[in-house]
mmCIF file of C-alpha atoms and ligand atoms in Angstrom:
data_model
loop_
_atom_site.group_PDB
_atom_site.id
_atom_site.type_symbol
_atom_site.label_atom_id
_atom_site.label_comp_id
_atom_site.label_asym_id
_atom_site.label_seq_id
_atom_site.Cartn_x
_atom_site.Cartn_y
_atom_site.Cartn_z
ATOM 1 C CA UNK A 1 0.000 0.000 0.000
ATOM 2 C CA UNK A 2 1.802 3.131 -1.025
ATOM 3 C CA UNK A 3 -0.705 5.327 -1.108
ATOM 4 C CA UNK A 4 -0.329 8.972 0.541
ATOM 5 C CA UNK A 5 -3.438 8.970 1.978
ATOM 6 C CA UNK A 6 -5.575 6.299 2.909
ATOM 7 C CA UNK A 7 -9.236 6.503 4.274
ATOM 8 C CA UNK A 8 -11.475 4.326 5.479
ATOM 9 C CA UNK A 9 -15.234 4.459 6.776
ATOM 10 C CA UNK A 10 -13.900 8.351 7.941
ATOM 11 C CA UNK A 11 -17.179 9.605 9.288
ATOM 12 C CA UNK A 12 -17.709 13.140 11.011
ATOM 13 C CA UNK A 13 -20.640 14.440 12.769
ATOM 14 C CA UNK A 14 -21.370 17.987 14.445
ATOM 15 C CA UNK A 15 -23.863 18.275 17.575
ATOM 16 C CA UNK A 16 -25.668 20.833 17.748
ATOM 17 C CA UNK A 17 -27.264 20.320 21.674
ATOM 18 C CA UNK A 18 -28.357 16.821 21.042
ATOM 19 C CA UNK A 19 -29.061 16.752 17.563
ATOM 20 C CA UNK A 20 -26.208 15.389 15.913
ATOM 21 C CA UNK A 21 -25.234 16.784 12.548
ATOM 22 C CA UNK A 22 -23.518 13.950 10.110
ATOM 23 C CA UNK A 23 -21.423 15.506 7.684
ATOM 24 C CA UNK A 24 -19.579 12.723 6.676
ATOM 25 C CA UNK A 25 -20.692 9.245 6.757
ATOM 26 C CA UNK A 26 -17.918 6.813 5.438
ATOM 27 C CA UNK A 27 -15.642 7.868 3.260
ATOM 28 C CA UNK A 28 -13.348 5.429 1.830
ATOM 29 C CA UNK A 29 -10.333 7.144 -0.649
ATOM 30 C CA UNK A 30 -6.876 6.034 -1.829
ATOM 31 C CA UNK A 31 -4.844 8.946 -2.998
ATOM 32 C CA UNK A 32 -1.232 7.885 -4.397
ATOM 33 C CA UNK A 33 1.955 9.831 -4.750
ATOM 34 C CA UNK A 34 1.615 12.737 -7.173
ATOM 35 C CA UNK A 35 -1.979 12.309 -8.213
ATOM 36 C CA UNK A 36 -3.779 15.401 -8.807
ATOM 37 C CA UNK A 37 -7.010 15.104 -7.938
ATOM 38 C CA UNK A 38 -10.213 17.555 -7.712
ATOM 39 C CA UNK A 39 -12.410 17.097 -4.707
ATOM 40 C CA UNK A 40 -16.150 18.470 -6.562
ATOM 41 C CA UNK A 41 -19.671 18.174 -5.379
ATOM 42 C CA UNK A 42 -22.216 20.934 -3.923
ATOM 43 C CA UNK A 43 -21.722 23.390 -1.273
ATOM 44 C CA UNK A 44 -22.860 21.250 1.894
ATOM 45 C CA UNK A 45 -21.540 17.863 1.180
ATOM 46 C CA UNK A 46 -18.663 18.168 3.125
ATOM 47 C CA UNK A 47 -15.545 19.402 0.910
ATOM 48 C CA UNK A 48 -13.852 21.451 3.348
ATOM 49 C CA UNK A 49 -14.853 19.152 6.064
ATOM 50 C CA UNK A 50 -12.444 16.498 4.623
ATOM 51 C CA UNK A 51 -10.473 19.040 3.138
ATOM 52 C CA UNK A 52 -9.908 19.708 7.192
ATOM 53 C CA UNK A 53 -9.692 16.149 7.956
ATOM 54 C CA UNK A 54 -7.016 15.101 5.023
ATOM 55 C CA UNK A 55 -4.858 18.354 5.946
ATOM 56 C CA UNK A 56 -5.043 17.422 10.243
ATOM 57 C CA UNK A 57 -6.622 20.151 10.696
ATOM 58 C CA UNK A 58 -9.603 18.348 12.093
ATOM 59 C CA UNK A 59 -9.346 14.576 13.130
ATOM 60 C CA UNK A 60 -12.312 12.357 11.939
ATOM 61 C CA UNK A 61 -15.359 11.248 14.333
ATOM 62 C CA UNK A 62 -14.779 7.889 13.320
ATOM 63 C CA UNK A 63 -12.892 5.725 10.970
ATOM 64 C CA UNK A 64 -8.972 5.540 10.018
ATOM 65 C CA UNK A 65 -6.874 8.225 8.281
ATOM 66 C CA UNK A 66 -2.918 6.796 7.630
ATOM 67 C CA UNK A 67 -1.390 9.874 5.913
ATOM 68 C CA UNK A 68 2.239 9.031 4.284
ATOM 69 C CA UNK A 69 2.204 5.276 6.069
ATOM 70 C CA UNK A 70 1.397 6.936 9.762
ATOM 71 C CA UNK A 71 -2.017 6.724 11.288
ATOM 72 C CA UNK A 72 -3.424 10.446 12.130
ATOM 73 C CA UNK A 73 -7.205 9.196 13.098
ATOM 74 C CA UNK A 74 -6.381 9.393 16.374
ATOM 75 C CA UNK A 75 -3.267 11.541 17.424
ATOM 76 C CA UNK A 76 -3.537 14.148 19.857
ATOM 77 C CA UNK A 77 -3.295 17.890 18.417
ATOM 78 C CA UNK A 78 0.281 18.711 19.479
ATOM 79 C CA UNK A 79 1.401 15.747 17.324
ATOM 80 C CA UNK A 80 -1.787 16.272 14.539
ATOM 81 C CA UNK A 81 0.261 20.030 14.227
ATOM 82 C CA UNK A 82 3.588 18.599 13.836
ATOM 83 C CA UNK A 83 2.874 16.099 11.058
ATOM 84 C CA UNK A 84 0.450 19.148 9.343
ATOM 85 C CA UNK A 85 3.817 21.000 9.078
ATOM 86 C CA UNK A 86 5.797 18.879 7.783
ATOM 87 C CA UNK A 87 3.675 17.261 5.815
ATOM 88 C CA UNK A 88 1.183 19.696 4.639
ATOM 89 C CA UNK A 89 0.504 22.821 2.265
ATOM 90 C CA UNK A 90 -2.393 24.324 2.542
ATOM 91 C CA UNK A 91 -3.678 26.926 0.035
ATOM 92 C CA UNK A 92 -7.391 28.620 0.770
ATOM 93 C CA UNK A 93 -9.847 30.702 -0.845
ATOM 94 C CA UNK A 94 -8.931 33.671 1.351
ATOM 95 C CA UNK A 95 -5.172 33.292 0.491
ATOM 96 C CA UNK A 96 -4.685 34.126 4.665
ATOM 97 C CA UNK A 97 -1.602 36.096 4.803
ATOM 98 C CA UNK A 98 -0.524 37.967 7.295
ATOM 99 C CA UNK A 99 -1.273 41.591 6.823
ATOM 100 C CA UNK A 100 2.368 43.169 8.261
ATOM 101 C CA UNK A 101 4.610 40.638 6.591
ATOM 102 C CA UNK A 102 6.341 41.591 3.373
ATOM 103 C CA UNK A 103 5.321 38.345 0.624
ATOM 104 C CA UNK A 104 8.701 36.956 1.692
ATOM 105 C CA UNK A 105 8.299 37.031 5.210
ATOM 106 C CA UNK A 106 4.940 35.354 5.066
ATOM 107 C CA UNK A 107 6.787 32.725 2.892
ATOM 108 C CA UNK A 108 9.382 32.093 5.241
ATOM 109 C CA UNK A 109 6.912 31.986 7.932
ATOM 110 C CA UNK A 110 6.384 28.122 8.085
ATOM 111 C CA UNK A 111 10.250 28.304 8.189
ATOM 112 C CA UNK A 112 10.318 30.173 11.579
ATOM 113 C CA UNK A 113 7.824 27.335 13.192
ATOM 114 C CA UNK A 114 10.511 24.953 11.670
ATOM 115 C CA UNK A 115 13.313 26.383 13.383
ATOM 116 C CA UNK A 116 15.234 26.982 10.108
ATOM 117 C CA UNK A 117 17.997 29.813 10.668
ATOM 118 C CA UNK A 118 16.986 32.996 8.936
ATOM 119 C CA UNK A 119 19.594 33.010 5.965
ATOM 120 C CA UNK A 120 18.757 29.623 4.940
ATOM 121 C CA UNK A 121 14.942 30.797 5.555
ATOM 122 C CA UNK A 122 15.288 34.132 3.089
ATOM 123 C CA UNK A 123 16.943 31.676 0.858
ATOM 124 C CA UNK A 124 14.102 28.625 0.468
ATOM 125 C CA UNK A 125 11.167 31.270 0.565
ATOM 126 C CA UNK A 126 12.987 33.280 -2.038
ATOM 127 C CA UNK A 127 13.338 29.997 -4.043
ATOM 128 C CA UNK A 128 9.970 29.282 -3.769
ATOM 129 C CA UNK A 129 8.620 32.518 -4.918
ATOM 130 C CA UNK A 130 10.689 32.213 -8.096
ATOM 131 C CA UNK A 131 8.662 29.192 -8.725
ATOM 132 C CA UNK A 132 5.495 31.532 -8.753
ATOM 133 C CA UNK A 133 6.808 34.471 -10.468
ATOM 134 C CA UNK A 134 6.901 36.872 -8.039
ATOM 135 C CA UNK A 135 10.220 37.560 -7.489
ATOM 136 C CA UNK A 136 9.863 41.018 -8.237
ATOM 137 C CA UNK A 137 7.148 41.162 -5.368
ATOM 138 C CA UNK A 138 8.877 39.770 -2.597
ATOM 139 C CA UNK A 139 9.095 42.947 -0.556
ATOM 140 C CA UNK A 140 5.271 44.043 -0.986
ATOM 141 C CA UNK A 141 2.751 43.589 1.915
ATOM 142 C CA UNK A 142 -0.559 41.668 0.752
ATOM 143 C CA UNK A 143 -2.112 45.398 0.443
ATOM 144 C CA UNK A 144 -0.255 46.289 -2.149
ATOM 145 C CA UNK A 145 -0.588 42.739 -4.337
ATOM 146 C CA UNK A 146 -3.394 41.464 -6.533
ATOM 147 C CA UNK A 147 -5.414 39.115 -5.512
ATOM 148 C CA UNK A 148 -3.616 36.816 -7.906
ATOM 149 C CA UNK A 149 -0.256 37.609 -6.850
ATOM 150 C CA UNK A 150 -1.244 37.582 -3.386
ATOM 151 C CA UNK A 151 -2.493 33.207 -4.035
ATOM 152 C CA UNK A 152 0.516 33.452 -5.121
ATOM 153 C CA UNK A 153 2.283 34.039 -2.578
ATOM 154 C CA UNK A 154 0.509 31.624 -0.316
ATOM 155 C CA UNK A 155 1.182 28.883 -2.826
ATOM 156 C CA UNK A 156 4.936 29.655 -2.095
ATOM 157 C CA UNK A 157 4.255 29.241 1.374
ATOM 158 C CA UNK A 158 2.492 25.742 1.162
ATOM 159 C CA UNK A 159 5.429 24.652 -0.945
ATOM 160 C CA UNK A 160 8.507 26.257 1.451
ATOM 161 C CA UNK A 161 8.042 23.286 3.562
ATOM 162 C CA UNK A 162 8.403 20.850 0.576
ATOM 163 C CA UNK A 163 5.644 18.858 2.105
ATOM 164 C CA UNK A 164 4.368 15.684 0.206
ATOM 165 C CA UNK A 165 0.597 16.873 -0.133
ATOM 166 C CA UNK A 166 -0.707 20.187 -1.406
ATOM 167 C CA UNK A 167 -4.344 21.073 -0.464
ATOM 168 C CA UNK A 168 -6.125 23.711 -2.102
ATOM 169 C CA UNK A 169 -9.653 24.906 -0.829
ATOM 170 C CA UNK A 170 -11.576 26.617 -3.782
ATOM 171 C CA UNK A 171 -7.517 28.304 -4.706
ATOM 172 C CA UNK A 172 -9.708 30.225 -7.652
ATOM 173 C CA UNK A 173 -12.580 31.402 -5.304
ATOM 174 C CA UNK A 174 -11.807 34.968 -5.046
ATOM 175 C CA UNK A 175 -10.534 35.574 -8.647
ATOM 176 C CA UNK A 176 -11.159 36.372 -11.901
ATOM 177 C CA UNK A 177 -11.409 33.826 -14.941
ATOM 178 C CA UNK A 178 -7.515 34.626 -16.389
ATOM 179 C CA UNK A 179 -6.275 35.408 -12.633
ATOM 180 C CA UNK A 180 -7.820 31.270 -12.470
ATOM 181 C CA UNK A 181 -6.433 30.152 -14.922
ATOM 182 C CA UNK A 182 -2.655 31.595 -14.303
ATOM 183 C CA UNK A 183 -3.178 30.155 -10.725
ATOM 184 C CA UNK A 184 -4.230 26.678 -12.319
ATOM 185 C CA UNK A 185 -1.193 27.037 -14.295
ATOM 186 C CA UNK A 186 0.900 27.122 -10.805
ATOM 187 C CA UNK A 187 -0.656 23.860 -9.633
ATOM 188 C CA UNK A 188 -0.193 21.754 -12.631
ATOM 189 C CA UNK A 189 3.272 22.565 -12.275
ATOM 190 C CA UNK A 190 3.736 21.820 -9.209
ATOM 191 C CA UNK A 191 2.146 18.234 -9.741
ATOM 192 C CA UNK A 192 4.280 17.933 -13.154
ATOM 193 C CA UNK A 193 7.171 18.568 -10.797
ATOM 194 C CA UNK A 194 6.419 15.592 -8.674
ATOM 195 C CA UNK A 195 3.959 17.118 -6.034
ATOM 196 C CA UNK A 196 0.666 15.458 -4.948
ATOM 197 C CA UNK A 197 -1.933 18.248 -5.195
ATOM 198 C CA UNK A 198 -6.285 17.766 -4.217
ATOM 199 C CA UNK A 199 -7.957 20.784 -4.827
ATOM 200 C CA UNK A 200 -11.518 21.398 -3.742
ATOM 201 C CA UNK A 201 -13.850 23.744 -6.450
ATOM 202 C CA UNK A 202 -17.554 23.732 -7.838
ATOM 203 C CA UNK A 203 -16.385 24.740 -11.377
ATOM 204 C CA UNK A 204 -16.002 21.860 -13.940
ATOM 205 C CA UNK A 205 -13.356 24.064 -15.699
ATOM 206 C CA UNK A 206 -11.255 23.822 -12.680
ATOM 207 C CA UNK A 207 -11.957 20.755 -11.977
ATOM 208 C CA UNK A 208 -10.989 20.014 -15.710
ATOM 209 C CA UNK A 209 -6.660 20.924 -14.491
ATOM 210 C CA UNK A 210 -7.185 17.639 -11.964
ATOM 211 C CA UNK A 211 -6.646 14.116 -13.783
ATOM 212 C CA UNK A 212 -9.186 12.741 -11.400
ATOM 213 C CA UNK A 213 -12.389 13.580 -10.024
ATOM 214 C CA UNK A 214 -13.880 12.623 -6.807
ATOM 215 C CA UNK A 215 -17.564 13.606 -6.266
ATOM 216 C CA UNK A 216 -19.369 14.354 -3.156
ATOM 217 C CA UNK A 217 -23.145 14.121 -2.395
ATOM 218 C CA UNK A 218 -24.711 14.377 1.047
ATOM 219 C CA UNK A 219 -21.394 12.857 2.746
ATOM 220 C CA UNK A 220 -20.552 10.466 1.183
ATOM 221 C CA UNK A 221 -18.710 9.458 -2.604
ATOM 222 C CA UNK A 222 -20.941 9.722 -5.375
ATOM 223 C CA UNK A 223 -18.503 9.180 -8.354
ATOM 224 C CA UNK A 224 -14.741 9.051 -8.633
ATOM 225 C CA UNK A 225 -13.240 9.040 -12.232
ATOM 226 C CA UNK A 226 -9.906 9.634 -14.000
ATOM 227 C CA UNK A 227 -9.525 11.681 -16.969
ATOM 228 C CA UNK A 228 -10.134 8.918 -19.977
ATOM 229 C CA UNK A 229 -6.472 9.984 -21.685
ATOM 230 C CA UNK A 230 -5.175 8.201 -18.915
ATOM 231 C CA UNK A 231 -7.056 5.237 -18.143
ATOM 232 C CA UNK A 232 -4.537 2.177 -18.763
ATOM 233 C CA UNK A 233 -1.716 4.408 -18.988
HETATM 234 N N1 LIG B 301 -17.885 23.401 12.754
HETATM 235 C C1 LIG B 301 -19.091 23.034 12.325
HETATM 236 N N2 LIG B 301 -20.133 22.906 13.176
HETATM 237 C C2 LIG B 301 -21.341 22.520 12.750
HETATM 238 N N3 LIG B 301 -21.643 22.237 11.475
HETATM 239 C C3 LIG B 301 -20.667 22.349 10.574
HETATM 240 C C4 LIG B 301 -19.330 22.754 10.929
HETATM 241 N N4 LIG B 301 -18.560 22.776 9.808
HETATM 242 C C5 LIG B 301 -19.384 22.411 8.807
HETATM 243 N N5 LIG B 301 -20.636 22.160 9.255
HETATM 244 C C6 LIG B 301 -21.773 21.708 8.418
HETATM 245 O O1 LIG B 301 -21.356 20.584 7.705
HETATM 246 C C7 LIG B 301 -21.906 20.564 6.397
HETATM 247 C C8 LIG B 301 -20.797 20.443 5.374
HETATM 248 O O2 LIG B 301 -19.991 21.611 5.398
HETATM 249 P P1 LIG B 301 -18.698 21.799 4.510
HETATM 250 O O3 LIG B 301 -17.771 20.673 4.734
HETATM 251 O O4 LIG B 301 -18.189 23.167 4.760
HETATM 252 O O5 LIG B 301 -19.306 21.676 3.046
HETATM 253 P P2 LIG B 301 -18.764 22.193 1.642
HETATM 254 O O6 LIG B 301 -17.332 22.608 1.805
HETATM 255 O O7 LIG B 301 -18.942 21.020 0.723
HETATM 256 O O8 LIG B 301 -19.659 23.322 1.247
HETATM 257 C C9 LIG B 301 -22.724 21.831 6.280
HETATM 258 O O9 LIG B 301 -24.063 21.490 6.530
HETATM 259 C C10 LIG B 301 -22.170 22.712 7.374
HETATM 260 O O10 LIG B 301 -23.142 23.598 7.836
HETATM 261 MG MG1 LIG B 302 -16.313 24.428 1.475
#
């Protein structure tokens, strides 16, 4: 079994008072090294929710989550935090920068939390916004970047790390249709470089970057399909 992630029967409920809230209600997903994969299905069946669980941001109500051979169903959250960061990128709709940090210093940030010595730190995050084409930008506060450049500049964070799954939570949410489609762009390279990337969005065009589509409906899997050019490859 070398799959990066592994789920199985991963339910997760909410209670509001007594009334309990299932969200999820056994999900059962294989993801392998340096898939791309799109995560669709309407708003209410759970995306982020898993989204949450896959990146240990959350831990599952039930069921078993092994992320990269270890088992994360059931750590505690000082150790769920420590895999996260070295394990994890995570890219959201609202790009979450910090507002007082230059684009470099909110790359390097993850860096800081990793105990990496500030030359070395300057030098990765600098790397890494190379990668996005912002090199030019590095010294501009999120206030004075698009909203374009300033996904970009979050992408370079999830990748500083050089963690061995990117998740992206509706990455083309806030932007325009070109803005989208440059930031689409960024993630196919990324996989093309070797990088396992699931991305959550409701649009079939963005969904149409992924090579395989996993649908949700109501909790659960409704469909999961690879892109026909690369069946039996
Ligand atoms: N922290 C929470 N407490 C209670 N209910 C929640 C919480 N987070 C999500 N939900 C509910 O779970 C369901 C799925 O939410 P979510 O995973 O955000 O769906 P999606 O991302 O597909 O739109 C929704 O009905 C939402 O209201
Ligand atoms: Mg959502």
């Amino acid at each position: 079994m070398n799959a990066i992630i592994h789920l199985e029967d991963i339910r997760k409920s909410y209670f509001m008072g007594k009334q309990e809230l299932q969200v999820l209600k056994g999900i059962n997903l294989d993801i392998h090294t340096n898939e791309y994969v799109a995560l669709m299905g309407p708003s209410g069946s759970g995306k982020s929710t898993l989204m949450n669980i896959l990146g240990c941001l959350d831990s599952p109500s039930a069921g078993r989550y092994v992320l990269n051979g270890q088992d994360v169903s059931k750590m505690a959250d000082d150790n769920l935090a420590d895999v996260r960061n070295k394990e994890i990128g995570f890219v959201f709709q609202q790009f979450n920068l910090l507002p007082r940090l230059t684009a470099l210093e909110n790359v390097a940030l993850p860096l800081v939390y990793a105990g990496v010595g500030r030359k070395q730190r300057t030098e990765m995050a600098m790397e890494v916004i190379q990668k996005v084409g912002l090199e030019e930008r590095s010294h501009h506060k999120p206030n004075e970047l698009s909203g374009g450049q300033c996904q970009r500049v979050a992408i370079a964070r999830a990748l500083v790390n050089n963690p061995s799954l990117i998740l992206a939570d509706e990455p083309t949410g806030n932007l325009d249709t070109k803005t989208s489609k440059e930031i689409m762009d960024i993630f196919t390279q990324i996989q093309e470089a070797g990088n396992t990337v699931v991305l959550v969005t409701h649009e079939e065009d963005i969904a149409n970057y992924a090579k395989r589509v996993v649908r949700l409906r109501d909790g659960l899997i409704e469909s999961d399909t690879r892109k026909p050019e690369l069946v039996g490859v």
